Short mmCIF file of C-alpha atoms in Angstrom, two decimals:
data_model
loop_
_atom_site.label_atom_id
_atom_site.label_comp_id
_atom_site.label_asym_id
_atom_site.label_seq_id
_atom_site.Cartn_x
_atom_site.Cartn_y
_atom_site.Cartn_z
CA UNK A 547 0.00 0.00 0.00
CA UNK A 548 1.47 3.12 -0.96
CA UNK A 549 1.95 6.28 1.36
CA UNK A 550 0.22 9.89 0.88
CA UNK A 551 1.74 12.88 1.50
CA UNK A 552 -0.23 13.44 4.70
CA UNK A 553 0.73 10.12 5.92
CA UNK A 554 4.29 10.87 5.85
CA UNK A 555 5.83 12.68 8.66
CA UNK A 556 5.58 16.44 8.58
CA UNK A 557 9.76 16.63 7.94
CA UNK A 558 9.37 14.35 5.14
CA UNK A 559 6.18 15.72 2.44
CA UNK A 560 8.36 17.43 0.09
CA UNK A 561 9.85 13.87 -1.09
CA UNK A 562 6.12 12.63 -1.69
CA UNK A 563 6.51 14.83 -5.14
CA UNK A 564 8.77 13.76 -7.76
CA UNK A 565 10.52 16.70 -8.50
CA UNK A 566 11.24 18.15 -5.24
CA UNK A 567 13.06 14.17 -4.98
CA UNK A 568 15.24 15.29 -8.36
CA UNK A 569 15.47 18.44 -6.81
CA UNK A 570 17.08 17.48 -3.58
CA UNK A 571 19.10 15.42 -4.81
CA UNK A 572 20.96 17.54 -7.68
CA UNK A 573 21.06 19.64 -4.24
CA UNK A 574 22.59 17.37 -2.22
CA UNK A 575 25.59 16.57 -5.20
CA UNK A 576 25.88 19.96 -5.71
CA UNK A 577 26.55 20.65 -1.52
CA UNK A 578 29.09 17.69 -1.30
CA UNK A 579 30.92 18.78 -3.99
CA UNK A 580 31.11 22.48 -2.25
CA UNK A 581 32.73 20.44 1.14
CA UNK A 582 34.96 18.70 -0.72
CA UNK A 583 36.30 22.09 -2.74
CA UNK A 584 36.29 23.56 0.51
CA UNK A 585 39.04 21.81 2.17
CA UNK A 586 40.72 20.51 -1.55
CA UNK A 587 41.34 23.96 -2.22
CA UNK A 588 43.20 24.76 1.26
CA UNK A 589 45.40 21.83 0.96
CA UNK A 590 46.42 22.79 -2.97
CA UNK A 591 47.61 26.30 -2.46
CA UNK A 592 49.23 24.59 1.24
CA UNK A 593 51.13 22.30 -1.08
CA UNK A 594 52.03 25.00 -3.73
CA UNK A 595 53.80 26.44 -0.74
CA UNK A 596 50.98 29.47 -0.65
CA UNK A 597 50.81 31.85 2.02
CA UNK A 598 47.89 33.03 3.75
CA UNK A 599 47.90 35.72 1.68
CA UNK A 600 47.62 33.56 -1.34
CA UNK A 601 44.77 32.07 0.54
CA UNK A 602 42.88 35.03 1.12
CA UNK A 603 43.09 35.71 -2.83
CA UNK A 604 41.46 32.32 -3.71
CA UNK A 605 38.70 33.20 -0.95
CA UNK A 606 38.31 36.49 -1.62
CA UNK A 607 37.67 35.64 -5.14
CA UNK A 608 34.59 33.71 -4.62
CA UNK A 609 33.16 36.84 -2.51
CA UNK A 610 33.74 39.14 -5.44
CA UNK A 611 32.47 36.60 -7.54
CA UNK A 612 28.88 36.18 -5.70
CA UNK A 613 28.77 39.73 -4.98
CA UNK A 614 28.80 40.95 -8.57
CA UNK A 615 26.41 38.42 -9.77
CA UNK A 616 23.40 38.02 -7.35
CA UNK A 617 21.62 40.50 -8.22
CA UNK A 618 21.93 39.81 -11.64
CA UNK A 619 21.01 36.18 -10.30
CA UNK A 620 17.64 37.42 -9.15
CA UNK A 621 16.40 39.33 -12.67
CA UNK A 622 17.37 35.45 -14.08
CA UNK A 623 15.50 33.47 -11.46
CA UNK A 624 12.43 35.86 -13.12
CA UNK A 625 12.67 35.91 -15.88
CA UNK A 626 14.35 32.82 -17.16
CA UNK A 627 13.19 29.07 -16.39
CA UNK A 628 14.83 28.09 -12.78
CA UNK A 629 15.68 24.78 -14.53
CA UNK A 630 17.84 25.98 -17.24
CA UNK A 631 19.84 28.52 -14.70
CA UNK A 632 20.46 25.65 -12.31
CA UNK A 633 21.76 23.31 -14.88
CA UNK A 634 23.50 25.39 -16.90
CA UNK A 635 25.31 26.40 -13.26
CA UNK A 636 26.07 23.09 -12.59
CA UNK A 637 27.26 22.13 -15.80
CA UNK A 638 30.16 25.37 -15.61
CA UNK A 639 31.47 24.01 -12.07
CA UNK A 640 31.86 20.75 -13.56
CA UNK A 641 33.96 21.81 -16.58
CA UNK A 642 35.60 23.57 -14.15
CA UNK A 643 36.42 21.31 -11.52
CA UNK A 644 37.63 18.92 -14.08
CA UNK A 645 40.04 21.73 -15.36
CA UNK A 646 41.27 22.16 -11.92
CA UNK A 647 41.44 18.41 -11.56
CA UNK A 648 43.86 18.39 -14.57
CA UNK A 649 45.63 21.44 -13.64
CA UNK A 650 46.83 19.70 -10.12
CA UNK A 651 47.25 15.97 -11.72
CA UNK A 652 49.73 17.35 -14.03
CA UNK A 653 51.50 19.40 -11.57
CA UNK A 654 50.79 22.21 -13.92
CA UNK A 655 48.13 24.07 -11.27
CA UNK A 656 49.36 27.41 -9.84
CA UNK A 657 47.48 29.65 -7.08
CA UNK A 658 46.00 32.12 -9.88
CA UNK A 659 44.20 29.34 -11.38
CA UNK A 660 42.30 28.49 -8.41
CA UNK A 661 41.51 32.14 -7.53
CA UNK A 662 39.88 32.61 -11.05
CA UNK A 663 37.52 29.42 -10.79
CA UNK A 664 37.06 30.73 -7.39
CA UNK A 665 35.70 33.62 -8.49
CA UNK A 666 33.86 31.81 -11.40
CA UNK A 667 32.09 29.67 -8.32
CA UNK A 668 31.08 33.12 -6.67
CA UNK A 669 29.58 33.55 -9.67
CA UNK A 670 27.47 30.75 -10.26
CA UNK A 671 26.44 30.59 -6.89
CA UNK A 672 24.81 34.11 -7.47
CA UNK A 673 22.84 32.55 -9.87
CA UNK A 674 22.02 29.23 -8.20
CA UNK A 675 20.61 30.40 -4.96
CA UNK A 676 18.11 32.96 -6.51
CA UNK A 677 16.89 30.08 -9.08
CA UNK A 678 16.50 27.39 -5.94
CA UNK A 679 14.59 29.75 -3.72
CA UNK A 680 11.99 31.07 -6.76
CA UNK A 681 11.67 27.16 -7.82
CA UNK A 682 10.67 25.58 -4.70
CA UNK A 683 7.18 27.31 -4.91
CA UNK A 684 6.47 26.29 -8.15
CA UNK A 685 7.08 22.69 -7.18
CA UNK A 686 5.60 22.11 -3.80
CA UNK A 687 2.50 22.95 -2.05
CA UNK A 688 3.02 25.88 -0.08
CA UNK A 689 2.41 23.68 3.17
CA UNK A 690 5.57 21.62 2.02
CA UNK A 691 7.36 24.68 1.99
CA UNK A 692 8.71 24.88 5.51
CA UNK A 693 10.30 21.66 5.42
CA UNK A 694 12.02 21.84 2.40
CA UNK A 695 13.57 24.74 3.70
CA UNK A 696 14.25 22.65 6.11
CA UNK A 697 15.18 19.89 4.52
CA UNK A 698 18.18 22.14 3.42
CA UNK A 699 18.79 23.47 6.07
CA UNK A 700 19.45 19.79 7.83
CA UNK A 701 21.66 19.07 4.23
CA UNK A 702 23.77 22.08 4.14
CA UNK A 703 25.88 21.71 7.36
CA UNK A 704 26.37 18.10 7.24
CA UNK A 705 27.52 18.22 3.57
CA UNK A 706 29.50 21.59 3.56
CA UNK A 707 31.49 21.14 7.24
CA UNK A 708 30.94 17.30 7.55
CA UNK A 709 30.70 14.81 4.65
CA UNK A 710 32.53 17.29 1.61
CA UNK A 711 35.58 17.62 3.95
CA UNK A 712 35.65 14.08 5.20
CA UNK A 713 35.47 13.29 1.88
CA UNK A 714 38.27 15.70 0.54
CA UNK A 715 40.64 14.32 3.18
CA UNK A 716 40.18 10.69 2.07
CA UNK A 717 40.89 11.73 -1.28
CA UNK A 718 44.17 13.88 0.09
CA UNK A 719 45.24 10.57 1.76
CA UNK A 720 45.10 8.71 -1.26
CA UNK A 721 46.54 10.63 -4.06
CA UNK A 722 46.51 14.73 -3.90
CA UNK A 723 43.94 17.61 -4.03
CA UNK A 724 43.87 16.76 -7.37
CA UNK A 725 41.51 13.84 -6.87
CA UNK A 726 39.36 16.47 -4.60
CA UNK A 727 38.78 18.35 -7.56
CA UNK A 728 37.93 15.69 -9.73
CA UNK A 729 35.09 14.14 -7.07
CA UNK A 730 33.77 18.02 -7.54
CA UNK A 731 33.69 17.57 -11.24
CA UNK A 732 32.03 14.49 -10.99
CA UNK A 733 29.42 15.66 -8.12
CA UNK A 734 28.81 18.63 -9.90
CA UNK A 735 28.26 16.73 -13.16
CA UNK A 736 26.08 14.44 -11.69
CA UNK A 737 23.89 17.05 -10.19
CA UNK A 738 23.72 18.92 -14.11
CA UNK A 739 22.31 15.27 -14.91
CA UNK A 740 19.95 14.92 -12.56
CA UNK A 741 18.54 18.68 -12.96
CA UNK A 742 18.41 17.83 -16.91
CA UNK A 743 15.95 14.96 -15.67
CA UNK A 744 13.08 17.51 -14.30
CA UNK A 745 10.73 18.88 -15.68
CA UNK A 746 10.76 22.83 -16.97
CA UNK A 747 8.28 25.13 -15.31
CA UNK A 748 7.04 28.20 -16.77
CA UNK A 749 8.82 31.38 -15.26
CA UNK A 750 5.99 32.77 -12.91
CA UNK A 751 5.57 36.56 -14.38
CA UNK A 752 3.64 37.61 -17.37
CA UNK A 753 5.79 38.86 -20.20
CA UNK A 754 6.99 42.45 -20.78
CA UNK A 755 4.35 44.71 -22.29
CA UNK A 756 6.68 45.77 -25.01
CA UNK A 757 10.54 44.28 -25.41
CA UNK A 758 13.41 46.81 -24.61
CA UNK A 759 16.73 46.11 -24.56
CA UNK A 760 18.53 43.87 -22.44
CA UNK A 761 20.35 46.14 -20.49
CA UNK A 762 17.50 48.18 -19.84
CA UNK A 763 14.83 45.15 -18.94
CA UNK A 764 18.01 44.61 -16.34
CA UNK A 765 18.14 47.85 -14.90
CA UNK A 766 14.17 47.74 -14.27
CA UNK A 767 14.11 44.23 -12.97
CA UNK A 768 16.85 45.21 -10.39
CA UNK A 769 15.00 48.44 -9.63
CA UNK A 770 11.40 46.95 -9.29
CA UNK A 771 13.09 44.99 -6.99
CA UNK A 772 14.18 47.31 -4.71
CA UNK A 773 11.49 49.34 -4.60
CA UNK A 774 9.80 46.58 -3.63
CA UNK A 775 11.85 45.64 -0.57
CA UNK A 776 11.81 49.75 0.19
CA UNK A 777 7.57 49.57 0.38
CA UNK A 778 7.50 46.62 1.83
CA UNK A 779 7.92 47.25 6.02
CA UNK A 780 8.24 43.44 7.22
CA UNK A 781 11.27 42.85 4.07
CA UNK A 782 12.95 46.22 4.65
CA UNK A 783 13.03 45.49 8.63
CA UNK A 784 14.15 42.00 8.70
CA UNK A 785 16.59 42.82 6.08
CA UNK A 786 18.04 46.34 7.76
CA UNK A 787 18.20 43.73 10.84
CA UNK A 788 19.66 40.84 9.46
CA UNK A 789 22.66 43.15 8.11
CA UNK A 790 23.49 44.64 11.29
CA UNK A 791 23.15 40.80 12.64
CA UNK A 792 25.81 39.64 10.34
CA UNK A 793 28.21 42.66 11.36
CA UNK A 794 28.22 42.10 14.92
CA UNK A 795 28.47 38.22 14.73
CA UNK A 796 30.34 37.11 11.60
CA UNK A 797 33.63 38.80 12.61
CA UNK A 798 34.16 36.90 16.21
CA UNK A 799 32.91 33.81 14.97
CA UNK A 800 34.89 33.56 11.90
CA UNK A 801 37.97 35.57 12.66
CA UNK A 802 38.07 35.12 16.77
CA UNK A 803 36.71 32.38 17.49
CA UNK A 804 39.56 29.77 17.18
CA UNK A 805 42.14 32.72 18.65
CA UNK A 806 39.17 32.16 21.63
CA UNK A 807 39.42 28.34 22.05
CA UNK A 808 43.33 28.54 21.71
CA UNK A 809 44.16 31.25 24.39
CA UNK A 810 41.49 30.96 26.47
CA UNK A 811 40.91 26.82 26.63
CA UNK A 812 44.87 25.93 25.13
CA UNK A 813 42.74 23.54 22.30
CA UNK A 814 43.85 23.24 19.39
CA UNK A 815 42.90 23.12 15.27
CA UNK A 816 41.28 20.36 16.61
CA UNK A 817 39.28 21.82 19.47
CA UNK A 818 38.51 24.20 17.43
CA UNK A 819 36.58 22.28 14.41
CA UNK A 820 34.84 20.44 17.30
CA UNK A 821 33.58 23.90 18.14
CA UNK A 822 32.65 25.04 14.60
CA UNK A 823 31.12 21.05 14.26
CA UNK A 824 29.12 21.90 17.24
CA UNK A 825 27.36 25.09 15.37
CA UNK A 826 26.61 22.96 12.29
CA UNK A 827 25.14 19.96 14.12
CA UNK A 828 23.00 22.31 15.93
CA UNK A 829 21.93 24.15 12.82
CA UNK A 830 21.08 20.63 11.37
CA UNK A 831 18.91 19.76 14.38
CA UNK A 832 17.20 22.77 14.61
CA UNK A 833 16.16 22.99 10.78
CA UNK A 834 14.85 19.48 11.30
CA UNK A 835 12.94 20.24 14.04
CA UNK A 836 11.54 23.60 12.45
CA UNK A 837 10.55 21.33 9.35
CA UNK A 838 9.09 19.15 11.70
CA UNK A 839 6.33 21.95 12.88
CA UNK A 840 3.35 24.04 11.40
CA UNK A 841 4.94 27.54 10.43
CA UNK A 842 4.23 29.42 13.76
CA UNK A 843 1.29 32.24 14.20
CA UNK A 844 3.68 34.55 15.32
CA UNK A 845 6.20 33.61 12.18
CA UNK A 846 7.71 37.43 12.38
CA UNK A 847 7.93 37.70 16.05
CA UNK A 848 9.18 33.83 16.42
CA UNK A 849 11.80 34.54 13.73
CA UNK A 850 13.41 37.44 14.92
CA UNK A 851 13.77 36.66 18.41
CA UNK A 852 15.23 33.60 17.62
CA UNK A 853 17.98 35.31 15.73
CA UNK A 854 18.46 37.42 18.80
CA UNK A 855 18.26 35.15 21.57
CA UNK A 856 20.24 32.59 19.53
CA UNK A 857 22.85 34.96 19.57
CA UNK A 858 23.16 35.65 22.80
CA UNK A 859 24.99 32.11 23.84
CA UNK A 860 27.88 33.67 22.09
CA UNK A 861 28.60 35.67 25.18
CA UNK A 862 29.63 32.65 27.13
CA UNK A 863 32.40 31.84 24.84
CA UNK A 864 33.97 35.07 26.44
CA UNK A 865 33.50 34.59 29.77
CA UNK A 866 34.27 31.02 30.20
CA UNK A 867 37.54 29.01 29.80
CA UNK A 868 36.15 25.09 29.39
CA UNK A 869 35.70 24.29 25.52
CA UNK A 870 32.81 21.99 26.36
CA UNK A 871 30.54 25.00 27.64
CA UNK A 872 31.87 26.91 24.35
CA UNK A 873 30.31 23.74 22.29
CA UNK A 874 27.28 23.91 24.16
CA UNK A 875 26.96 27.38 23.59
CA UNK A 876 27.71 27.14 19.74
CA UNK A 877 25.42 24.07 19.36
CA UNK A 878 22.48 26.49 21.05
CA UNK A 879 23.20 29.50 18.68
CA UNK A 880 23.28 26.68 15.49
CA UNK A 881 20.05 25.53 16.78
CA UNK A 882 18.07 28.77 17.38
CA UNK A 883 19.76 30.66 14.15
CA UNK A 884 19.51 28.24 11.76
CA UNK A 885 15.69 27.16 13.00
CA UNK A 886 14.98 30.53 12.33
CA UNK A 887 16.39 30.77 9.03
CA UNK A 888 14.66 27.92 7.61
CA UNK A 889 11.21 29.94 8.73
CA UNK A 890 12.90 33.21 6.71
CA UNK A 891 13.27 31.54 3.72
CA UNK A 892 9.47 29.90 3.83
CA UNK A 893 8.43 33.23 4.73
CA UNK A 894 10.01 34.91 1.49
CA UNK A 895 8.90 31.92 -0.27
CA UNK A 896 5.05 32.05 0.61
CA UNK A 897 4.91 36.21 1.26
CA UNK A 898 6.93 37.54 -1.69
CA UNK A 899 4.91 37.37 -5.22
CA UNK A 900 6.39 35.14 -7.55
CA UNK A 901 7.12 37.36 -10.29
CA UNK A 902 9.40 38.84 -7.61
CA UNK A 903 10.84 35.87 -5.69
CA UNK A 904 14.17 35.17 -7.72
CA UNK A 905 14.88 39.48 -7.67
CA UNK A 906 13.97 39.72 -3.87
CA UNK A 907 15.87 36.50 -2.76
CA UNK A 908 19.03 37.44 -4.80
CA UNK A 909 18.60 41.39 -2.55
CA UNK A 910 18.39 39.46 0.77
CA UNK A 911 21.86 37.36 -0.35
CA UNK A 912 23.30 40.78 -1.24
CA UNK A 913 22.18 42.94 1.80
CA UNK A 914 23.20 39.92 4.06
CA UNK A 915 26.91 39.61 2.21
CA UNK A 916 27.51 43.45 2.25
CA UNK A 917 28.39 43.72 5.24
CA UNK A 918 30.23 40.59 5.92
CA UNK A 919 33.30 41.21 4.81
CA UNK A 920 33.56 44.68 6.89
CA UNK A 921 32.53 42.27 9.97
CA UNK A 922 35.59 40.36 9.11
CA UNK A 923 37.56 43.04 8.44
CA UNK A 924 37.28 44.72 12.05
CA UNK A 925 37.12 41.74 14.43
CA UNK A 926 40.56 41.38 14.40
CA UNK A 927 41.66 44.99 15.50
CA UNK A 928 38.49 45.45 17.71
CA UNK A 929 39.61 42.22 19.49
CA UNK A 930 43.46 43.51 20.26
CA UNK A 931 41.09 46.65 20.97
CA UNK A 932 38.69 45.70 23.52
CA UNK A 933 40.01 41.81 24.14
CA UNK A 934 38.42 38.80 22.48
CA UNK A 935 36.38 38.29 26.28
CA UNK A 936 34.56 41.87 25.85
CA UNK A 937 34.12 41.41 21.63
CA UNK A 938 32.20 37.83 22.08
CA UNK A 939 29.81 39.52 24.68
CA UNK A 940 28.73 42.25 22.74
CA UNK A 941 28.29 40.07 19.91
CA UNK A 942 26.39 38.22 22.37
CA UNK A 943 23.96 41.06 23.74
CA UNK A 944 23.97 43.26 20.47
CA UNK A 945 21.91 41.19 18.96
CA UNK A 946 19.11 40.75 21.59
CA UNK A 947 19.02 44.51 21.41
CA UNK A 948 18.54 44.48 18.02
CA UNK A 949 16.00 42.40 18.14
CA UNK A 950 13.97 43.74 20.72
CA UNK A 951 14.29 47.39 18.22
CA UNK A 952 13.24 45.61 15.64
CA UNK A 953 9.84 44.35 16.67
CA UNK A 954 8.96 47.56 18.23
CA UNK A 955 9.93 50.16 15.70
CA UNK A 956 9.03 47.97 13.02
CA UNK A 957 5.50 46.95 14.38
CA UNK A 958 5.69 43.46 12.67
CA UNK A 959 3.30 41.88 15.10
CA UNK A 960 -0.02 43.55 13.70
CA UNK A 961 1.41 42.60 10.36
CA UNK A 962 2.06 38.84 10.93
CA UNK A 963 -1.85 39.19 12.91
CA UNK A 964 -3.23 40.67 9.28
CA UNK A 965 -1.03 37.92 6.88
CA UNK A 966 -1.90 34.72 8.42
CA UNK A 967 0.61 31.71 6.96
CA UNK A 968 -1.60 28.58 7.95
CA UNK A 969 -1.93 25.23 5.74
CA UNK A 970 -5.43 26.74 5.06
CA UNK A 971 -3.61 28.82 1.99
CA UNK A 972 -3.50 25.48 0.42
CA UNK A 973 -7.44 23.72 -0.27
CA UNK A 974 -8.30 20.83 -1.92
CA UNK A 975 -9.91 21.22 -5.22
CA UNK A 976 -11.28 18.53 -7.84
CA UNK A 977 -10.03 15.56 -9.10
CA UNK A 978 -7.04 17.52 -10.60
CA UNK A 979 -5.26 17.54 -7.20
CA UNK A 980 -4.43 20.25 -4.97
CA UNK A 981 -4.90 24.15 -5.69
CA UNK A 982 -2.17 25.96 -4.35
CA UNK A 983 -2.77 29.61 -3.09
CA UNK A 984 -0.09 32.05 -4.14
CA UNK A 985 1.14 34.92 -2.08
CA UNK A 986 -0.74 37.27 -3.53
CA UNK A 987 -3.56 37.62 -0.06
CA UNK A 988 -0.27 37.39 2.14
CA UNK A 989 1.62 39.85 0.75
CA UNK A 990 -1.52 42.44 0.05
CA UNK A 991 -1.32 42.40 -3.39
CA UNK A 992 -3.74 40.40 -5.97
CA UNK A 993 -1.12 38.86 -8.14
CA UNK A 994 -0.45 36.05 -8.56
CA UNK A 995 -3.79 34.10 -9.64
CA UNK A 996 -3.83 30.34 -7.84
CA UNK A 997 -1.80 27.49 -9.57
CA UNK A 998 -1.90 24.09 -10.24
CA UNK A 999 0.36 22.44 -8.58
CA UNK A 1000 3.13 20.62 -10.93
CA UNK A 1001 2.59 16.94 -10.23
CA UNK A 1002 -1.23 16.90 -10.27
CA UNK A 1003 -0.97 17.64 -13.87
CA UNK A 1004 -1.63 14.31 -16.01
#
């Protein structure tokens, strides 16, 4: 007897449909082969001899890269079909990763070579994550949207900082980076396969009145866009928000955080990735258990509080010298950020009209980046500043206080009252299957009319 969707647990609907299965999968290829490039990568230019200078180039490549292309990303995701971005992306890493993987087989790989697919990486991810978010809606009942979010959310960490680099340090062991970068080439190629497999959904906008040029249909997608997020009080807030989040947390955590477990516990590299494994098995659990749930009443409220408070564990990694409560404290914040994260992106998903998803998506990748790298930037001389102690408890408390301005200033909890996100938006309808509400009611605007949803098309 087979199982219905409503039969399977609440974490698990999404892989009742046949694309979202496709879907996650391409996903998950396409997330392994980022762990293993992660770590591959490191070990190349350490083996060229590099520097952390030369390092810092390859990184700093892929930050430029993403940078300059999401927002071009997000006038794609709308106006071109999600499927034929995502592949196409996939496809380019590929070629890539097998260049690189002939490149360090032949001895013939140098540092600018990886800083240059680096930044070609940056790139495609610009246009990946755009086309992923505006797809998901298209292929799932909006009900199912939480916990796919989810779903990725649970896949991300243990992929990127678990399997990928497990993975790339087998393949060190045995031969050489090299054989890292040909796993990515064959993960990513894999992934182009399986997207190549689904089917192509109509891009969820009505077509231009008249045709301008290129360049200008650009400039006016990019604008619309940002007008949009300017009118629109519950996207400008959490956005404003989420910036200033990533500038008082990024820094310490990415920069000061192992110069914390080093001089205030005496661990070492490997103390330290038990404390970053500790963040990313909390953000696994608590994307799981968000999927798990009904999206809350209170989604705005819920969600930003969450971001705060989950912040605030970070404090104890300054006052406290025993690694185990700095685990405990990073598993929390993994738990209570990431949980609210996976709500964010159902929230965009389900609130933002879908002629606007892939342009709004791509603005909350950009807003959130811009200020990460100035976060980065100043940990380092604000910790020899202040002391690492003092800069982990504001980035502890600054948050909360954010927060708490936020809600009030913002006045999100009439709005969430007046928007309602309930599995009511989705009804039954006729033999045909399930009619599935757009966001058009939740985010006060008329557009767009209910769809059909993919698979109950015969």
């Amino acid at each position: 007897m087979s199982t219905t969707p409503r039969e399977l647990p609440r974490a698990l609907r999404p892989f009742a449909t046949g694309q979202y299965r496709l879907l996650a999968t391409a996903l998950v290829l396409s997330l392994l082969g980022t762990g293993v490039w992660i770590v591959a990568v490191v070990w190349q230019v350490i083996e060229l001899g590099g520097t952390p200078v030369d390092l810092s180039i390859v990184a700093t490549g892929g930050s430029i890269g993403l940078v300059l292309a999401v927002l071009l990303g997000g006038v794609a995701a709308d106006r071109i079909p999600q499927k034929r971005i995502l592949t196409t992306v996939e496809t380019v890493k590929a070629l890539s990763m097998a260049a690189m993987a002939v490149l360090a087989l032949t001895g013939t790989i140098e540092v600018w070579h990886m800083a240059v697919v680096s930044l070609l990486l940056g790139v495609a991810d610009g246009f990946f994550y755009p086309a992923y978010s505006a797809w998901l809606p298209a292929l799932l009942p909006a009900d199912d949207l939480l916990a796919a979010n989810g779903i990725e959310g649970v896949l991300r960490p243990s992929l990127m900082q678990a399997a990928g680099p497990a993975l790339a340090s087998a393949a060190i062991a045995i031969l050489s980076p090299g054989l890292g970068f040909a796993i990515v080439a064959v993960t990513q190629g894999l992934g182009a396969i399986v997207l190549a497999l689904m089917r192509t959904t109509a891009v969820r906008r009505e077509a231009d009145a008249e045709p301008s040029h290129p360049l200008v249909a650009v400039w006016v997608d990019v604008r619309d866009g940002v007008r949009y997020m300017f009118r629109t009080r519950w996207l400008l807030a959490t956005l404003l928000y989420s910036a200033l989040l990533v500038l008082a947390i990024m820094g310490p955590i990415e920069v000061l955080l192992p110069f914390a477990v080093r001089d205030q516990t005496g661990g070492g590299a490997g103390a330290f990735a038990l404390a970053l494994a500790a963040f990313g098995v909390g953000g696994a659990l608590g994307s799981l258990a968000v999927a798990s749930m009904r999206l809350p009443r209170r989604y705005l409220t819920l969600m930003i509080a969450a971001w705060g408070v989950g912040c605030a564990p970070l404090a104890i990694i300054g006052l406290t010298d025993q690694l185990w409560l700095m685990i405990v404290a990073l598993f929390t914040c993994g738990v209570l950020f990431s949980g609210a994260t996976v709500i964010w992106g159902t929230l965009l998903q389900r609130r933002v009209p879908p002629e606007m998803l892939g342009r709004v998506s791509s603005l909350d990748f950009f807003v959130s980046l811009a200020l990460m790298p100035i976060s980065m930037a100043i940990a380092g001389p604000v910790g020899e500043i202040i002391g690492i102690p003092v800069a982990f408890l504001a980035a502890g408390l600054i948050p909360v206080v954010l927060a708490t301005l936020t809600l009030l200033i913002a006045r999100l909890g009439p709005d969430e009252l007046a928007h309602p996100l309930t599995d009511t938006d989705v009804v039954a309808s006729t033999d045909t299957g399930p009619i599935v509400t757009g966001p058009g009611a939740a985010s006060g605007r008329q557009l767009p009319v209910d769809e059909e949803h993919p698979d109950s098309r015969p």
